[in-house]
Coordinates of C-alpha atoms in Angstrom, one line a residue:
M1119 CA 74.3 -30.8 96.7
S1120 CA 77.3 -31.0 99.0
M1121 CA 81.2 -29.7 97.5
A1122 CA 84.0 -31.2 98.0
K1123 CA 86.1 -30.8 100.7
P1124 CA 89.2 -29.1 99.8
S1125 CA 91.8 -30.5 101.6
I1126 CA 92.5 -32.9 104.0
V1127 CA 95.5 -33.0 106.4
V1128 CA 97.0 -36.3 106.6
R1129 CA 99.7 -36.3 109.9
A1130 CA 101.6 -39.4 110.5
E1131 CA 103.2 -40.8 114.0
N1132 CA 106.3 -40.8 113.9
H1133 CA 107.1 -44.8 112.7
P1134 CA 106.1 -45.9 108.7
V1135 CA 102.4 -46.7 109.2
V1136 CA 100.2 -47.1 105.9
P1137 CA 97.7 -43.7 106.4
D1138 CA 94.4 -45.3 105.9
L1139 CA 93.3 -42.5 102.9
S1140 CA 90.3 -44.4 102.2
R1141 CA 88.9 -43.2 105.6
D1142 CA 89.1 -39.8 103.6
R1143 CA 87.4 -41.3 99.9
S1144 CA 84.0 -39.8 100.8
H1145 CA 85.6 -36.1 100.7
F1146 CA 87.3 -37.5 97.6
R1147 CA 83.7 -38.4 96.4
E1148 CA 81.5 -35.5 97.5
G1149 CA 79.5 -33.7 94.8
V1150 CA 77.9 -36.6 93.0
S1151 CA 77.9 -36.1 89.3
S1152 CA 80.9 -32.9 89.8
S1153 CA 82.8 -35.6 91.2
S1154 CA 83.2 -37.7 88.6
R1155 CA 85.3 -34.4 86.5
R1156 CA 87.0 -33.6 89.4
R1157 CA 91.4 -35.1 90.1
D1158 CA 91.9 -36.8 93.5
L1159 CA 95.8 -35.1 94.1
V1160 CA 98.0 -36.3 97.0
F1161 CA 100.6 -34.3 98.0
V1162 CA 103.5 -35.5 99.3
V1163 CA 105.4 -33.1 101.5
N1164 CA 109.0 -33.6 104.0
P1165 CA 108.0 -30.5 105.9
R1166 CA 111.7 -31.1 107.1
G1167 CA 113.8 -30.9 103.8
A1168 CA 116.5 -28.6 103.3
N1169 CA 116.6 -27.6 107.1
G1170 CA 112.9 -26.8 107.1
R1171 CA 112.8 -24.2 104.5
T1172 CA 110.4 -27.5 102.3
G1173 CA 107.8 -26.8 104.9
Q1174 CA 108.0 -23.4 104.8
E1175 CA 108.1 -22.9 101.0
W1176 CA 105.3 -25.4 100.7
N1177 CA 102.7 -23.2 103.4
R1178 CA 103.7 -19.9 101.2
L1179 CA 102.1 -21.7 98.4
I1180 CA 99.3 -23.4 99.6
P1181 CA 97.3 -20.9 98.9
F1182 CA 98.2 -20.3 95.6
L1183 CA 97.7 -23.8 95.0
R1184 CA 94.4 -24.2 96.4
S1185 CA 93.2 -20.8 93.9
R1186 CA 94.7 -22.9 90.8
L1187 CA 93.4 -26.2 91.8
E1188 CA 90.9 -26.0 93.6
S1189 CA 87.7 -25.4 91.1
D1190 CA 88.6 -28.9 89.4
C1191 CA 90.8 -31.2 92.1
N1192 CA 90.6 -32.8 95.1
I1193 CA 93.8 -31.8 97.4
C1194 CA 94.9 -34.1 99.7
E1195 CA 98.4 -32.6 102.0
S1196 CA 99.9 -35.9 103.2
L1197 CA 103.3 -34.3 105.9
T1198 CA 105.9 -37.2 106.1
S1199 CA 107.4 -38.1 109.3
G1200 CA 109.9 -41.1 108.4
P1201 CA 112.2 -42.5 105.7
Y1202 CA 108.6 -44.8 104.7
H1203 CA 105.9 -42.7 105.0
A1204 CA 106.5 -41.0 101.5
M1205 CA 106.1 -44.5 100.4
D1206 CA 103.3 -45.7 102.8
V1207 CA 101.2 -43.1 101.1
T1208 CA 102.1 -43.0 97.5
R1209 CA 100.8 -47.2 97.9
E1210 CA 97.8 -46.6 99.8
A1211 CA 96.8 -43.3 97.0
I1212 CA 97.1 -45.4 93.9
R1213 CA 94.9 -48.1 95.8
E1214 CA 92.7 -45.5 96.4
G1215 CA 92.8 -44.1 92.5
A1216 CA 94.3 -40.8 93.1
D1217 CA 95.1 -39.5 89.7
A1218 CA 98.1 -38.0 90.8
V1219 CA 100.7 -38.3 93.6
I1220 CA 102.6 -35.3 93.6
A1221 CA 106.5 -35.1 95.0
V1222 CA 107.0 -31.9 97.2
G1223 CA 110.5 -31.6 98.2
G1224 CA 113.7 -32.3 96.8
D1225 CA 114.8 -35.8 95.2
G1226 CA 114.7 -37.5 98.5
T1227 CA 111.1 -36.8 98.6
L1228 CA 110.7 -38.0 94.6
H1229 CA 112.8 -41.2 95.8
G1230 CA 110.3 -42.2 97.9
V1231 CA 107.7 -41.4 96.2
V1232 CA 108.7 -43.1 93.0
N1233 CA 109.4 -46.5 95.2
G1234 CA 105.8 -46.2 96.3
F1235 CA 104.5 -46.7 93.2
F1236 CA 106.1 -50.2 93.4
W1237 CA 105.2 -53.2 95.8
A1238 CA 107.0 -56.8 96.2
G1239 CA 108.4 -56.4 92.8
K1240 CA 105.4 -55.5 91.1
P1241 CA 103.7 -51.8 90.3
V1242 CA 101.1 -51.2 92.7
T1243 CA 97.4 -50.8 91.2
N1244 CA 93.6 -49.3 91.7
H1245 CA 91.8 -51.4 93.7
N1246 CA 89.2 -50.5 90.8
K1247 CA 90.0 -52.9 88.2
E1248 CA 87.5 -50.5 85.7
A1249 CA 90.0 -47.6 86.5
S1250 CA 90.7 -46.2 82.9
R1251 CA 93.5 -44.4 84.2
T1252 CA 96.8 -44.6 86.2
T1253 CA 98.2 -42.1 89.1
A1254 CA 100.2 -40.6 87.7
L1255 CA 103.4 -38.5 89.4
G1256 CA 104.2 -35.3 90.1
L1257 CA 106.9 -33.1 91.3
I1258 CA 106.8 -29.6 92.7
P1259 CA 110.7 -29.0 93.3
L1260 CA 111.6 -27.6 96.3
G1261 CA 114.3 -28.4 98.5
T1262 CA 118.3 -28.9 98.4
G1263 CA 118.9 -30.8 95.7
S1264 CA 116.3 -31.1 92.5
D1265 CA 118.4 -32.7 90.2
F1266 CA 116.1 -34.7 88.3
A1267 CA 114.1 -31.7 87.7
R1268 CA 117.0 -30.1 86.2
T1269 CA 117.3 -32.8 83.6
L1270 CA 113.2 -32.4 82.3
G1271 CA 114.3 -28.1 82.0
W1272 CA 112.6 -27.5 85.0
N1273 CA 113.7 -25.0 87.8
N1274 CA 112.7 -24.6 91.4
N1275 CA 109.6 -21.9 90.4
P1276 CA 106.9 -23.9 92.4
H1277 CA 104.4 -21.7 90.7
E1278 CA 105.7 -22.9 87.3
A1279 CA 105.0 -26.5 88.6
V1280 CA 101.5 -26.1 89.8
E1281 CA 100.6 -24.6 86.3
R1282 CA 102.2 -28.1 85.2
I1283 CA 99.9 -29.7 87.6
G1284 CA 97.2 -28.3 86.6
K1285 CA 97.0 -28.8 82.8
G1286 CA 98.0 -32.4 83.9
L1287 CA 99.7 -33.5 80.7
R1288 CA 101.6 -36.9 81.2
S1289 CA 104.4 -38.5 79.3
P1290 CA 105.9 -42.2 80.2
V1291 CA 109.3 -41.8 82.0
D1292 CA 111.4 -44.8 82.9
V1293 CA 112.4 -46.7 85.8
G1294 CA 115.7 -48.0 87.5
V1295 CA 115.2 -51.2 89.2
I1296 CA 118.3 -52.5 91.8
N1297 CA 118.2 -56.3 92.5
G1298 CA 121.1 -57.5 95.6
E1299 CA 121.4 -61.2 96.4
S1300 CA 118.5 -60.5 98.8
G1301 CA 116.0 -58.4 99.7
E1302 CA 112.8 -56.7 98.0
P1303 CA 114.0 -54.6 94.5
H1304 CA 114.6 -51.1 94.9
Y1305 CA 113.9 -48.5 91.9
F1306 CA 115.3 -45.3 91.5
I1307 CA 114.2 -42.7 88.5
N1308 CA 117.0 -40.2 88.4
V1309 CA 121.1 -41.9 89.5
A1310 CA 122.5 -44.5 90.6
D1311 CA 126.5 -45.2 91.7
L1312 CA 128.7 -47.1 93.3
H1313 CA 132.3 -46.5 95.3
L1314 CA 133.4 -43.1 96.0
S1315 CA 130.8 -40.7 94.6
A1316 CA 128.5 -43.3 96.5
K1317 CA 130.5 -42.7 99.5
A1318 CA 130.5 -39.2 99.2
G1319 CA 126.6 -38.9 99.1
Y1320 CA 126.3 -41.0 102.6
Y1321 CA 128.4 -38.9 104.5
A1322 CA 127.1 -35.8 103.0
S1323 CA 123.9 -36.4 104.1
T1324 CA 124.8 -35.4 107.3
Y1325 CA 125.9 -32.1 106.8
K1326 CA 122.3 -31.1 105.3
R1327 CA 122.9 -28.3 107.3
F1328 CA 125.1 -26.4 104.9
G1329 CA 122.9 -26.9 101.8
K1330 CA 124.7 -27.7 98.5
L1331 CA 127.7 -27.1 100.3
C1332 CA 127.0 -30.4 102.0
Y1333 CA 128.4 -32.3 98.8
V1334 CA 131.5 -30.7 99.2
F1335 CA 131.8 -31.7 103.0
G1336 CA 130.7 -35.5 101.9
A1337 CA 133.4 -35.7 99.2
L1338 CA 136.5 -34.6 101.3
Q1339 CA 135.0 -37.0 104.3
A1340 CA 135.0 -39.8 101.4
F1341 CA 138.6 -39.1 99.8
M1342 CA 140.2 -39.7 103.5
G1343 CA 141.2 -43.6 103.1
H1344 CA 139.7 -43.9 99.8
H1345 CA 141.2 -46.5 97.6
N1346 CA 140.3 -47.4 93.6
Q1347 CA 139.1 -51.0 93.2
N1348 CA 139.2 -54.0 90.9
L1349 CA 134.9 -55.1 89.8
K1350 CA 133.9 -57.7 88.4
I1351 CA 131.4 -55.8 85.8
K1352 CA 128.7 -57.6 83.1
I1353 CA 126.5 -55.8 80.7
N1354 CA 123.2 -56.7 79.1
D1355 CA 123.6 -60.3 80.9
G1356 CA 126.4 -60.8 78.9
E1357 CA 130.1 -62.1 80.0
W1358 CA 131.9 -61.1 82.9
K1359 CA 134.9 -58.4 82.8
K1360 CA 137.1 -56.9 84.9
Y1361 CA 137.6 -53.3 85.7
S1362 CA 140.5 -52.2 87.2
Q1363 CA 141.0 -49.5 90.0
V1364 CA 137.5 -48.1 90.0
T1365 CA 137.3 -45.2 91.4
A1366 CA 133.0 -44.6 90.8
I1367 CA 130.5 -45.8 88.7
C1368 CA 127.2 -43.9 87.6
I1369 CA 124.3 -45.3 86.3
G1370 CA 122.1 -42.7 85.2
N1371 CA 118.0 -42.5 84.0
A1372 CA 119.2 -38.6 84.3
K1373 CA 121.7 -36.5 83.9
Y1374 CA 122.2 -34.9 87.0
F1375 CA 123.0 -35.6 90.6
G1376 CA 124.8 -34.1 93.8
G1377 CA 123.4 -30.9 93.8
G1378 CA 124.3 -30.1 89.6
M1379 CA 126.7 -32.1 88.2
K1380 CA 125.7 -33.5 85.1
I1381 CA 128.1 -36.9 85.8
T1382 CA 125.5 -39.0 82.9
P1383 CA 125.3 -36.1 80.0
N1384 CA 123.7 -38.4 77.5
A1385 CA 121.1 -39.6 79.5
D1386 CA 117.4 -39.4 78.6
P1387 CA 114.4 -40.5 81.3
S1388 CA 112.6 -41.7 78.1
N1389 CA 115.1 -44.3 76.1
G1390 CA 114.7 -47.0 77.5
K1391 CA 118.1 -46.7 78.6
F1392 CA 121.1 -46.2 81.1
E1393 CA 123.9 -44.0 80.1
V1394 CA 126.6 -46.0 82.5
V1395 CA 130.1 -43.5 82.9
I1396 CA 133.4 -45.4 84.7
L1397 CA 135.9 -43.3 86.3
Q1398 CA 139.0 -45.3 86.3
D1399 CA 142.2 -45.1 88.5
F1400 CA 141.5 -41.2 89.4
K1401 CA 142.8 -39.4 92.5
W1402 CA 142.6 -36.8 94.6
Y1403 CA 143.8 -34.0 92.7
D1404 CA 142.2 -35.4 89.2
F1405 CA 138.8 -34.5 91.0
V1406 CA 140.4 -30.6 91.8
L1407 CA 141.5 -30.1 88.1
K1408 CA 138.8 -31.8 86.7
L1409 CA 135.8 -30.9 89.2
H1410 CA 133.9 -28.4 86.1
K1411 CA 134.2 -30.6 83.4
L1412 CA 131.8 -33.2 85.8
Y1413 CA 129.9 -30.1 86.6
N1414 CA 129.5 -29.1 82.7
G1415 CA 129.3 -32.6 81.3
T1416 CA 132.3 -32.5 79.4
H1417 CA 134.2 -35.2 81.5
L1418 CA 133.4 -38.2 79.2
T1419 CA 136.6 -36.5 77.2
V1420 CA 138.5 -37.3 80.3
K1421 CA 141.0 -40.1 80.0
N1422 CA 139.7 -42.7 82.2
V1423 CA 136.6 -42.2 82.1
H1424 CA 134.5 -44.5 79.6
S1425 CA 131.1 -44.5 79.1
R1426 CA 128.4 -46.5 77.5
S1427 CA 124.6 -47.2 76.5
V1428 CA 123.2 -50.1 78.2
H1429 CA 119.7 -52.2 79.5
S1430 CA 121.1 -53.5 82.5
I1431 CA 124.9 -53.8 84.4
E1432 CA 125.3 -56.5 87.0
V1433 CA 128.8 -55.2 89.5
E1434 CA 130.5 -57.1 92.2
E1435 CA 133.6 -57.0 94.0
V1436 CA 136.8 -59.0 92.7
S1437 CA 138.7 -58.3 96.0
G1438 CA 134.7 -59.6 97.9
N1439 CA 135.9 -57.4 101.1
G1440 CA 132.4 -56.0 101.1
N1441 CA 132.9 -52.5 101.3
I1442 CA 131.7 -50.5 97.7
F1443 CA 129.1 -48.2 98.8
V1444 CA 126.2 -48.3 96.5
Q1445 CA 123.1 -45.2 96.9
S1446 CA 120.2 -43.9 94.4
D1447 CA 118.9 -40.7 93.8
G1448 CA 121.3 -40.2 97.3
E1449 CA 120.0 -42.7 99.0
H1450 CA 122.3 -45.2 100.6
L1451 CA 121.0 -48.7 100.0
G1452 CA 124.5 -50.5 101.5
F1453 CA 127.4 -52.4 99.3
L1454 CA 127.9 -54.5 96.1
P1455 CA 126.4 -56.8 94.7
R1456 CA 124.0 -55.5 92.6
K1457 CA 122.4 -55.6 89.9
F1458 CA 120.6 -52.5 87.6
S1459 CA 118.3 -52.3 85.1
I1460 CA 115.7 -50.1 83.1
L1461 CA 111.9 -50.5 83.3
P1462 CA 111.3 -48.4 80.3
G1463 CA 108.1 -46.3 80.5
A1464 CA 107.5 -47.8 83.8
I1465 CA 105.3 -44.5 85.1
E1466 CA 103.6 -41.8 83.9
I1467 CA 104.9 -38.5 85.0
I1468 CA 103.0 -35.1 84.5
C1469 CA 104.9 -33.1 82.5

């Protein structure tokens, strides 16, 4: 009896092409009777994450991962080469019936994999309509930021993550969906945000070489020329309401963003609701004086900070200048208007 090949390396070209994982399916299915009991795991790795540290840590982790998982699992490694590659790999893996797609890296890699679970506004499905299980989401936190892992109480110990994957326990997790005036829906699993914080995230991406200090540098640059804005907000498809002098809005499916800032402290990614935190009329010195509260999650008691649980929130500018930044999971998405809605239990995560 031929044994399954333990590791397949899929390396893409420098453009977002969907890799043909089906050509490796013979490796997944070798072994006849034993193959039906083996789990197909696809590891999506951004080797350039955290200034190359993700790739280095992944290479150090591979021997342990193989020793722990190869007896029960078929391992496929995909090294991403561009911003859309993680999505493409994930979609193809789901269609081919992988047991799980595991994001290896920070929140950016996780964001790409989560978006790969959807296509044209619908969940991606296995080509085998009789499959008994859906593809699960896994996570090995490596990289500059691992904010979603913090909400789950996980540290950045990759060996513990491999142990979780080996056990294969699953739990449903909510996903946020963002719709604009045109274009495809966009999905997020952690935190989406608007205006100053989103602008800071946009600039922070240009300072990744400084590690977690990138968030500090991004915030400093965002403050330059910043103006609070009047916004129109609709909660749960209700009536429009004007909010004056908005500094930032954070829509949390989970608790943390920006490298450990507990911005939406009451968010729970399994309760079917967002926590929305609105900051109004903040000045630059307010952030300096209250930064510790933002990090430890006690800022909800501060004047001009409002929080509530919602199923959906829609935001538009009053002025119509088109300069209010939007981001989700640290990824720049453009500008308002946008609608944010929750998809309860949309994905199963390996926990």
